[in-house]
Coordinates of C-alpha atoms in Angstrom, one line a residue:
Chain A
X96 CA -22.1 11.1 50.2
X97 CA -24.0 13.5 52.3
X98 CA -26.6 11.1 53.0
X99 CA -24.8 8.5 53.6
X100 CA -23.2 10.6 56.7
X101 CA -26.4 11.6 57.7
X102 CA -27.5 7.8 57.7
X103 CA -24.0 7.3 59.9
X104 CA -25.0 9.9 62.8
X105 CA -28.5 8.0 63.0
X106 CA -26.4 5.0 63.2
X107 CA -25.0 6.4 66.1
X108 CA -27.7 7.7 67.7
X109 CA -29.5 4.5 67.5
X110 CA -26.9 2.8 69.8
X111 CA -26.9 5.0 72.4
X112 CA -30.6 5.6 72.5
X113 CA -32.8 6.8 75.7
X114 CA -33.5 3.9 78.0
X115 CA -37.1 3.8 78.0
X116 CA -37.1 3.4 74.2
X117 CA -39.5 0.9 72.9
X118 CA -37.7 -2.1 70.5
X119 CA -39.3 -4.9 68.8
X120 CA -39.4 -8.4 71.4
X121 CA -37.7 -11.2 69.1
X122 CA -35.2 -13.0 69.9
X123 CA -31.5 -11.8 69.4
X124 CA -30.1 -11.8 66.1
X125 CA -32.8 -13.0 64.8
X126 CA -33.6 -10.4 62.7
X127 CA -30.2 -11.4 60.3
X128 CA -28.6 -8.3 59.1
X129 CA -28.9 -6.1 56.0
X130 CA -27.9 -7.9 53.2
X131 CA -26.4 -5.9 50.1
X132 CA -29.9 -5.8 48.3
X133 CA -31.6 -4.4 51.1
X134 CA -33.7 -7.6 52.3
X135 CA -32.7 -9.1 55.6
X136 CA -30.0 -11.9 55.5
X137 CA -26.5 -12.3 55.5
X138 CA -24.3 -10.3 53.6
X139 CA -24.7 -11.5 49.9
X140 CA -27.7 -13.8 50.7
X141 CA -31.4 -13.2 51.5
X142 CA -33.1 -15.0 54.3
X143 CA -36.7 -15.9 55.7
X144 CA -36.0 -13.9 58.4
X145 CA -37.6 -9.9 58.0
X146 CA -35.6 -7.1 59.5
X147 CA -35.7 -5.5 63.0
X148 CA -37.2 -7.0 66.3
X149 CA -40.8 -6.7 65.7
X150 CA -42.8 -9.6 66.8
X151 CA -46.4 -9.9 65.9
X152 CA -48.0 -6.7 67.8
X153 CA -45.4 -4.4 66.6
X154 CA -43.6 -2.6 64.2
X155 CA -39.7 -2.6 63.3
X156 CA -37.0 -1.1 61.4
X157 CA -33.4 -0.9 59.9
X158 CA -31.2 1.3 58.8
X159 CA -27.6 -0.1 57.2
X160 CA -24.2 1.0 55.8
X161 CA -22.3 -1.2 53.7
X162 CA -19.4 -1.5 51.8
X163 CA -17.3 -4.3 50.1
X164 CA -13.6 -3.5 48.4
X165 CA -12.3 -6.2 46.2
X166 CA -8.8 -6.0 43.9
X167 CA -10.7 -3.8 41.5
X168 CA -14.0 -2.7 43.0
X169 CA -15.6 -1.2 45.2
X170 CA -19.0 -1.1 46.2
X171 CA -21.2 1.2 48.7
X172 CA -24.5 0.4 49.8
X173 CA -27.2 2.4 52.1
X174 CA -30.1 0.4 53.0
X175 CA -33.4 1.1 55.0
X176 CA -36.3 -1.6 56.1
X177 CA -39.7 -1.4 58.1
X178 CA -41.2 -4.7 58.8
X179 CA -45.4 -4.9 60.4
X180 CA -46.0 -7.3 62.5
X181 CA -42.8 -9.6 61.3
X182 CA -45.2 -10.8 58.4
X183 CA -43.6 -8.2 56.0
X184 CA -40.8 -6.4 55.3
X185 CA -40.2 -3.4 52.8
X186 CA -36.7 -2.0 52.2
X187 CA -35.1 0.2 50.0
X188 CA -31.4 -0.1 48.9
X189 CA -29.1 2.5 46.8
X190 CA -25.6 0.3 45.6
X191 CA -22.8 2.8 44.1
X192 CA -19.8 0.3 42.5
X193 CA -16.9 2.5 41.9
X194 CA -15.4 0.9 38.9
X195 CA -11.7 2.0 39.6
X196 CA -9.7 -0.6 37.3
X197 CA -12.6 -0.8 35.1
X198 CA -12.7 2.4 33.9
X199 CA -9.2 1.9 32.0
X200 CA -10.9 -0.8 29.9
X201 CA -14.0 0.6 29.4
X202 CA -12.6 4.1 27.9
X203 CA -10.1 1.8 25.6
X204 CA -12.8 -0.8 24.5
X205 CA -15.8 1.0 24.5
X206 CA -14.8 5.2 24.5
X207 CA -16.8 5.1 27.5
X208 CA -15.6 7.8 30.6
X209 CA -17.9 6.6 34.0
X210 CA -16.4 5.8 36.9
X211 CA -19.5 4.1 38.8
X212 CA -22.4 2.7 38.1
X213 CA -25.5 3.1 40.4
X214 CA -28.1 1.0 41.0
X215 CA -32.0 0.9 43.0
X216 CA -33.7 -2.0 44.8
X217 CA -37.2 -1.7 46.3
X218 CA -37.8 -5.1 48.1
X219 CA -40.9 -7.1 49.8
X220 CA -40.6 -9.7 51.5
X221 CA -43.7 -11.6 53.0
X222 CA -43.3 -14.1 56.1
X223 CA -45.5 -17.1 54.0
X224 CA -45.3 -19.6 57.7
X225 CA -43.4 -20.7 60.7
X226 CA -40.8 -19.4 62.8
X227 CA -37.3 -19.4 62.5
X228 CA -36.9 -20.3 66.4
X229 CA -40.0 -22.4 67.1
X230 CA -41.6 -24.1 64.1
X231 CA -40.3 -27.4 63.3
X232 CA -40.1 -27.0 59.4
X233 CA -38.5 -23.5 60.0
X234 CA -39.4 -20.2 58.6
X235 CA -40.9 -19.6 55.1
X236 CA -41.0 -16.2 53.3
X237 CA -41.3 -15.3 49.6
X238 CA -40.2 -11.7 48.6
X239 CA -39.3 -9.4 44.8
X240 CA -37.0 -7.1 45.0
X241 CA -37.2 -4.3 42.3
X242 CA -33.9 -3.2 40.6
X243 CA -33.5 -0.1 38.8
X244 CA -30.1 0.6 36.6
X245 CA -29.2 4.5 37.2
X246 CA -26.6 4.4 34.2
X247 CA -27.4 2.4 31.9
X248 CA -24.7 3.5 29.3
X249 CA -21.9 1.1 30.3
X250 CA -24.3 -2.2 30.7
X251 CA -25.8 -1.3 27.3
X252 CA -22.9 -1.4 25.9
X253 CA -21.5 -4.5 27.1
X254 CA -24.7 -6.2 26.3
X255 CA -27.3 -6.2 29.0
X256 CA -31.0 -6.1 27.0
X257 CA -32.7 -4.1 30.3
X258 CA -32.3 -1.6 33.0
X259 CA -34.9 -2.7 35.1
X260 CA -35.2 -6.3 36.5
X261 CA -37.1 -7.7 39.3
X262 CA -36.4 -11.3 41.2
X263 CA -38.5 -13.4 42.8
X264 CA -37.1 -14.9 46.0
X265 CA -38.3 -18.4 47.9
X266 CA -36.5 -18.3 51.5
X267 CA -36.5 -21.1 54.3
X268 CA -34.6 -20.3 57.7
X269 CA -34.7 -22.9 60.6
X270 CA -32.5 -22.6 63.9
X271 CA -31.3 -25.7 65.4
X272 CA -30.8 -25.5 68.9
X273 CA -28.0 -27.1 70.5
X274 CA -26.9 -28.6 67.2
X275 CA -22.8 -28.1 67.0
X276 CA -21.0 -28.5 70.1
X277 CA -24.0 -27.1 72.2
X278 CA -24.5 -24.6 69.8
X279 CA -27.2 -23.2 68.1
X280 CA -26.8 -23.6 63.8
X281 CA -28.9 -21.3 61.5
X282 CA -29.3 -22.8 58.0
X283 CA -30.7 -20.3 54.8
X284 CA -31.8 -21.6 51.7
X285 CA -33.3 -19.3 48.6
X286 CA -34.1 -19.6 45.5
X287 CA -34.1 -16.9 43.3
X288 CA -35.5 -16.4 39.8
X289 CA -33.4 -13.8 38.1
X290 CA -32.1 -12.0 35.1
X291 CA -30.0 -9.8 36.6
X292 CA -25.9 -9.6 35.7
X293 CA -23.8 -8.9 38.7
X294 CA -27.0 -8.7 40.8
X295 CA -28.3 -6.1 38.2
X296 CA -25.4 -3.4 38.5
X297 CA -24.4 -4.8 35.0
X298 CA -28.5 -4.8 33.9
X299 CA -30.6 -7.3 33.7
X300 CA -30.8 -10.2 30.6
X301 CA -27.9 -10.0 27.9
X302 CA -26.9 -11.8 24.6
X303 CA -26.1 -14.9 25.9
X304 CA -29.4 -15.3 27.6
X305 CA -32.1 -13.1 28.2
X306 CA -34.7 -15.4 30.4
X307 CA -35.7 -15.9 33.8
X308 CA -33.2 -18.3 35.7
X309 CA -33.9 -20.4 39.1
X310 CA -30.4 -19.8 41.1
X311 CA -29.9 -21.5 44.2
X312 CA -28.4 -20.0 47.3
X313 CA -27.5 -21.2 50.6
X314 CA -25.8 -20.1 53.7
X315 CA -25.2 -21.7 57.3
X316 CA -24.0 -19.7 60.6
X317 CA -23.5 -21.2 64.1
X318 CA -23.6 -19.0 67.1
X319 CA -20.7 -19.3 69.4
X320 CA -23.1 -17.4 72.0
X321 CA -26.0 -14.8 71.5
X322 CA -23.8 -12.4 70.9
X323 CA -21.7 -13.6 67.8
X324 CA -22.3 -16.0 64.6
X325 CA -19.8 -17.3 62.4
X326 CA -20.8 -18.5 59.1
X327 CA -21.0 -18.7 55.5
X328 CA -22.8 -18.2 52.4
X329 CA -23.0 -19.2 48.3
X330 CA -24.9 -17.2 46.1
X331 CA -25.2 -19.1 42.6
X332 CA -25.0 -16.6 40.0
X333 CA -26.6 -16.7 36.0
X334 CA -24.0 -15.4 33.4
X335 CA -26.0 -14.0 30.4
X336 CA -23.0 -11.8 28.8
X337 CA -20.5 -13.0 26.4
X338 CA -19.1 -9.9 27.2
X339 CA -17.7 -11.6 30.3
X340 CA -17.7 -14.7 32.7
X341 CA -19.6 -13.7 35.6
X342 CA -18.9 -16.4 38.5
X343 CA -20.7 -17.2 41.9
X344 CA -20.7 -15.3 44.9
X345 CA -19.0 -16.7 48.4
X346 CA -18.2 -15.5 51.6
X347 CA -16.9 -16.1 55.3
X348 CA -18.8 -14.0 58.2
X349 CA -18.9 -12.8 61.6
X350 CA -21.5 -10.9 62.9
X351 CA -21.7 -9.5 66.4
X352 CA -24.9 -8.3 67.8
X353 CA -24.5 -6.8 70.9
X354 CA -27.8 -5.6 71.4
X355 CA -31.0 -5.4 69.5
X356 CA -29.9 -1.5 68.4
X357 CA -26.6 -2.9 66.3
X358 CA -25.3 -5.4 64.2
X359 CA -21.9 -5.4 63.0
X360 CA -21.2 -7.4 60.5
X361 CA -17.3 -8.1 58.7
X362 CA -16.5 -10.9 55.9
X363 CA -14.1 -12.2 53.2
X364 CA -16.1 -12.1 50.2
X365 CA -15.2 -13.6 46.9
X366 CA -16.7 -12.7 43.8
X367 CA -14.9 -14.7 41.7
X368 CA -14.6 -13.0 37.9
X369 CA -16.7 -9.3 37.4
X370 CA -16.5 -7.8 34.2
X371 CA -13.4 -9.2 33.0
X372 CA -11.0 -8.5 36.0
X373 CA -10.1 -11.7 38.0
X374 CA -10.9 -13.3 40.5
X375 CA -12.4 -10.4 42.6
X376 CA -11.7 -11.0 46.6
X377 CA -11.7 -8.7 49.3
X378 CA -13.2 -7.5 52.4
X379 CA -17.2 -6.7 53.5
X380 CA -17.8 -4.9 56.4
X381 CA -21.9 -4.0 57.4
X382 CA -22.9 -1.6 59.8
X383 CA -26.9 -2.1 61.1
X384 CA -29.3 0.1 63.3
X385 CA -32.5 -1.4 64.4
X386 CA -35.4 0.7 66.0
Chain B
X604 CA -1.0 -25.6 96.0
X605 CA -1.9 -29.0 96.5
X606 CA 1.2 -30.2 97.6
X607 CA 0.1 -32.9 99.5
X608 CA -2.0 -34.8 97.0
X609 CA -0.5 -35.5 93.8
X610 CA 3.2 -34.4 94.3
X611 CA 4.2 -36.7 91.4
X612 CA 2.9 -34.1 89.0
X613 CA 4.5 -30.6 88.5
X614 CA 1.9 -27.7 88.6
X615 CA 2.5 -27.8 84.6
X616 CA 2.1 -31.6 83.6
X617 CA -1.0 -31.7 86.1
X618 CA -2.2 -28.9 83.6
X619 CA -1.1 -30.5 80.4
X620 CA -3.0 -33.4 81.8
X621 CA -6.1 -31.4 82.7
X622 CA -6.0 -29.7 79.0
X623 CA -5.4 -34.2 77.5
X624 CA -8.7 -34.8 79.6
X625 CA -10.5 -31.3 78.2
X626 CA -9.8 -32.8 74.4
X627 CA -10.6 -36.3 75.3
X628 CA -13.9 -34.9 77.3
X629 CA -15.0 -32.9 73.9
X630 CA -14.0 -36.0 71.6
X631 CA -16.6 -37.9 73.8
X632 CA -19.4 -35.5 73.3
X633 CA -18.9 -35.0 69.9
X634 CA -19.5 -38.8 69.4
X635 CA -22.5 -38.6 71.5
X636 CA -24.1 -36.4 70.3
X637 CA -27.4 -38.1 69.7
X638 CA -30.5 -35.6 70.3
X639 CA -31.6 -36.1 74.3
X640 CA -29.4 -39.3 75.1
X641 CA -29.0 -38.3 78.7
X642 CA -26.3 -41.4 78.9
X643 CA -22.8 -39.5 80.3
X644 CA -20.5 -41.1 82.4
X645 CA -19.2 -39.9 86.2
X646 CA -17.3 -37.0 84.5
X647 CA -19.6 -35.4 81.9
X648 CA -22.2 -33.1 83.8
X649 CA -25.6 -33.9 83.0
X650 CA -28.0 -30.8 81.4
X651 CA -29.6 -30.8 85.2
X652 CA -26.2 -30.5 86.6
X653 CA -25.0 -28.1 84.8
X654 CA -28.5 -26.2 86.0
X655 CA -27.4 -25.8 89.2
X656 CA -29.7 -28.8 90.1
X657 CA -33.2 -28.0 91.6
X658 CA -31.5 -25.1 93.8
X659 CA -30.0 -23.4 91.0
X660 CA -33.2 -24.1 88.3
X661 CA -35.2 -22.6 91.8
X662 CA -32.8 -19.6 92.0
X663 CA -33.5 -18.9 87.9
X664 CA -37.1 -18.9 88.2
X665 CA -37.0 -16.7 91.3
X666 CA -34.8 -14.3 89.0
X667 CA -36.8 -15.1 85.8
X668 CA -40.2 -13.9 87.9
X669 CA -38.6 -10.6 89.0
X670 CA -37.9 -9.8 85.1
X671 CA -41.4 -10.8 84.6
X672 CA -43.1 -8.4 86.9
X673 CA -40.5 -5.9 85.6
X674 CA -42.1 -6.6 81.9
X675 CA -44.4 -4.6 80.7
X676 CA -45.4 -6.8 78.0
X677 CA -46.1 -9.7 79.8
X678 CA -46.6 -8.9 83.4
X679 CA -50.7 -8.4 83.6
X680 CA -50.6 -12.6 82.3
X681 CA -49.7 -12.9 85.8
X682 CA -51.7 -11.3 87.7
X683 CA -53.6 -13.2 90.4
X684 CA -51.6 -16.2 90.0
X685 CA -50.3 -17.7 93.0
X686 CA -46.3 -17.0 93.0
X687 CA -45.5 -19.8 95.4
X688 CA -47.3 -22.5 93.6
X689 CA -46.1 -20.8 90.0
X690 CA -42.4 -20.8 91.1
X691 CA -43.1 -24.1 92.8
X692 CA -44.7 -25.3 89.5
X693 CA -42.2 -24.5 86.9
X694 CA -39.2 -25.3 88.8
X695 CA -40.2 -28.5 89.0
X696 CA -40.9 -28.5 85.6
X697 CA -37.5 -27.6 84.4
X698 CA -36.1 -29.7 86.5
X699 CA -38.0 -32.7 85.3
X700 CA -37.4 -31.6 81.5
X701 CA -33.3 -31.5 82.3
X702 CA -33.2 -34.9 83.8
X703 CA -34.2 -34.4 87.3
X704 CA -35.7 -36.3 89.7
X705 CA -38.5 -33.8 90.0
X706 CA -42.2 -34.5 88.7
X707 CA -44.3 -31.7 87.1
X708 CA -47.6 -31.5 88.6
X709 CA -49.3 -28.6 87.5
X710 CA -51.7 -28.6 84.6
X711 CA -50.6 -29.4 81.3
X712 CA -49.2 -26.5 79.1
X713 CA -52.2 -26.5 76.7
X714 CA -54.9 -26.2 79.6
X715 CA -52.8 -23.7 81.9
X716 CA -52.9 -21.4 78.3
X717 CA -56.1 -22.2 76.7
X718 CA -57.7 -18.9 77.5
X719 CA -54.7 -16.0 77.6
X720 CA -54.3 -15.8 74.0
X721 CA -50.7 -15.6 74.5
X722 CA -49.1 -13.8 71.6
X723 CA -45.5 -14.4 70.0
X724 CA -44.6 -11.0 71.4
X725 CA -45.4 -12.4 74.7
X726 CA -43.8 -15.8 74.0
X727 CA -40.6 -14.1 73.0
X728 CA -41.1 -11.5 75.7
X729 CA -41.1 -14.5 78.1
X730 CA -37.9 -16.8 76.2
X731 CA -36.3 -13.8 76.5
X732 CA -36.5 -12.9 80.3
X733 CA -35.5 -16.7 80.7
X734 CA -32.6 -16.5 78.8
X735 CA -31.3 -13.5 80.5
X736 CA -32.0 -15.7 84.2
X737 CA -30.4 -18.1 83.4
X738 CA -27.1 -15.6 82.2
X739 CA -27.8 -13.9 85.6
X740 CA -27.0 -17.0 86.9
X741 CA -24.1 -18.0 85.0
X742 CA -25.4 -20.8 82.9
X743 CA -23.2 -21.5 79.6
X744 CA -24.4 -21.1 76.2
X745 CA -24.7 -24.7 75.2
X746 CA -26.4 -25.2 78.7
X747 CA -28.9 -22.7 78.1
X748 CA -29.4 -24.0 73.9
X749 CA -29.8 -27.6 75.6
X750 CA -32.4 -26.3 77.7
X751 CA -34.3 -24.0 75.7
X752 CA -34.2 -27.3 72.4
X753 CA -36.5 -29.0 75.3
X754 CA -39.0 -25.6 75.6
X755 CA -39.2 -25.5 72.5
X756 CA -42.0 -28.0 71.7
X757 CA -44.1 -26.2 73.9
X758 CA -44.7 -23.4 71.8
X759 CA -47.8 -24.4 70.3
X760 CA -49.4 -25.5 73.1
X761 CA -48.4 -22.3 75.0
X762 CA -49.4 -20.5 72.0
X763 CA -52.9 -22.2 71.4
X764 CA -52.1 -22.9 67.7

């Protein structure tokens, strides 16, 4: 937890930085927010756009604290980006889901005793063409993100074949000026190809199916000014485990951006089924840094 | 207030009414929302209206050119240019783009940028500082996005691409 405080203080001392301090020139908010796996997007969804402010002469960067509590889970994650030029992006993400409920079921079905599992992403994500505010076909970036299992135990057990996936991500973001009521609407849409169970905290392939599969995700915002966006996102999810229905992932946000330095970002997330415990709802709140 | 005018209406029902006509107002432009129809009736200010007309568009690119000299990462694309004739210029120009009766008579955007090799740092740098004129001045958000949907087009010419 230690350095997870330590990330919080630079949090801090991002937003209240020296006045003369340089920061990347984009556009407000245009640099999404930290998404759970590290890459910049919404909360549970990946989008063209690369972390931080920088435009093409400079260079960018993120830092992020998140955390999600459903019913029955919780899950932590610490997140760090730099992105070159805003033509590509690397970040590095550490998720800890406390199991809490699960643990019960796992020590009676399995004789298993963990109480969280941890898991690593190192992403890339490469602005392909376009411009999220100014091309007319929007803004197209590909990225992989690399995901590590840090306790394999339980996933073995329920059936996952690896502890190691990675996912290949298509991404197209286009702003809309002036499209709702005056206001400006910011659509996402990604493909992802993907073996991972419960985006790879419960491994990656499994008995059911152990191949690549094309998932489809989406989300659409509108900002009410520069300062806020209200939106929402799908995440369409593989289920590979007989072990246990995995459902799609939803959620409701709002983001507030009051400068370039910080994004705060809260939502109603839905999960649907994880792991045998039901329907899976509760809250997501994201804090970002940008420098 | 306003006794002498409407004194059939209670301070209350003149607001109830005010609110009817708010709802009815937004009904209106939701229907008509097609992309640059500039058709409104006597009620519905028009983008250039709601720009303060040529007087406020010349008061935001008087503001916008003091955050430009400000800028230091866009403020030596300006040197030697004639501030008169600039402000002159691009007032006109956003006043024509609004729906003014203004005419734009400066050089066209792809010749007036051919040989700065303006960069997206520099573009943004510059959509930026016009954004935050036009806040200085008090324009609303869907004012502003109406505007800056008619900028937008420029970009490649502005850009050289």
């Amino acid at each position: 937890m230690t350095h997870r405080l330590l990330i919080l203080a630079t949090l801090f001392a991002l937003a209240c930085p020296p006045a003369s301090a340089a920061i990347g020139s984009r556009i407000w908010a245009t640099g999404g927010v930290s998404t759970i796996e590290g890459s910049a997007g919404g909360g549970l969804v990946p989008w063209a756009l690369l972390g931080s402010y920088a435009s093409d002469e400079e260079w960018g960067g993120t830092l992020a604290l998140s955390q999600a509590e459903t019913d029955d889970y919780s899950l932590s994650v610490t997140g760090a980006g730099v992105n070159w030029n805003n033509r590509i992006e690397l970040t590095v993400a550490r998720q800890t889901l406390d199991l809490d409920e699960l643990v019960f079921s796992l020590k009676d079905g399995f004789g298993l005793e963990q109480d969280e599992l941890n898991q690593d992403i190192i992403g890339a994500k490469v602005r392909l063409a376009g411009d999220v505010l100014y091309s007319p076909w929007g803004q197209w970036s590909a990225g992989v993100q690399y995901k590590r299992q840090r306790d394999f135990t339980v996933p073995d057990a329920i059936g996952a074949r690896d502890d190691s996936g990675t996912d290949l991500l298509l991404s197209a973001s286009k702003l809309i000026f002036a499209a709702v009521f005056d206001r400006n609407l910011l659509v996402n849409a990604t493909a992802r190809a993907t073996k991972a169970n419960q985006g790879g905290l419960l491994g990656f392939g499994g008995d059911r199916n152990n191949g690549y599969e094309v998932m489809a995700e989406a989300s659409v915002g509108v900002f009410v000014n520069r300062q806020w966006l209200v939106g929402a996102e799908y995440r369409q999810k593989p289920d590979n485990l007989s072990f246990a229905n995995e459902d799609d992932w939803w959620d409701l946000f709002v983001a507030w951006v009051p400068d370039r330095r910080l994004a705060v970002t809260a939502a109603l997330v839905n999960l649907g089924d994880v792991a045998t415990l039901d329907d899976q709802q509760g809250l997501y709140l994201s804090l970002q840094g940008s420098f | 207030m306003c006794h002498h005018t409407t004194p059939r209406f209670t301070g209350l029902a003149r607001r109830v009414l005010m609110l009817l006509a708010g709802f009815a107002l937004a009904g209106c432009q939701a229907l008509t929302t097609a992309p640059d129809s500039e058709t409104n009736s006597n009620t519905e200010p028009t983008l250039y209206q709601q720009l303060g007309e040529r007087a406020g568009l010349a008061q935001i690119v008087e503001d916008l050119l003091y955050l430009i000299v400000d800028d230091e990462r866009i403020n030596h694309q300006f040197k030697g240019v004639n501030v008169a004739e600039f402000h002159r210029h691009l007032t006109d120009q956003l006043c024509q783009l609004s729906g003014g009766p203004c005419t734009y008579s400066g050089r066209s955007m792809r010749k007036a940028h051919a040989d700065m090799a303006i960069t997206e740092t520099q573009f943004n740098a510059l959509a930026e500082n016009l954004i935050l004129a036009m806040e200085q001045n008090g324009i609303g958000t869907g004012a502003q996005n109406r505007l800056l949907k008619r900028l937008i087009p420029m970009h490649p010419d502005i850009r050289n691409l």
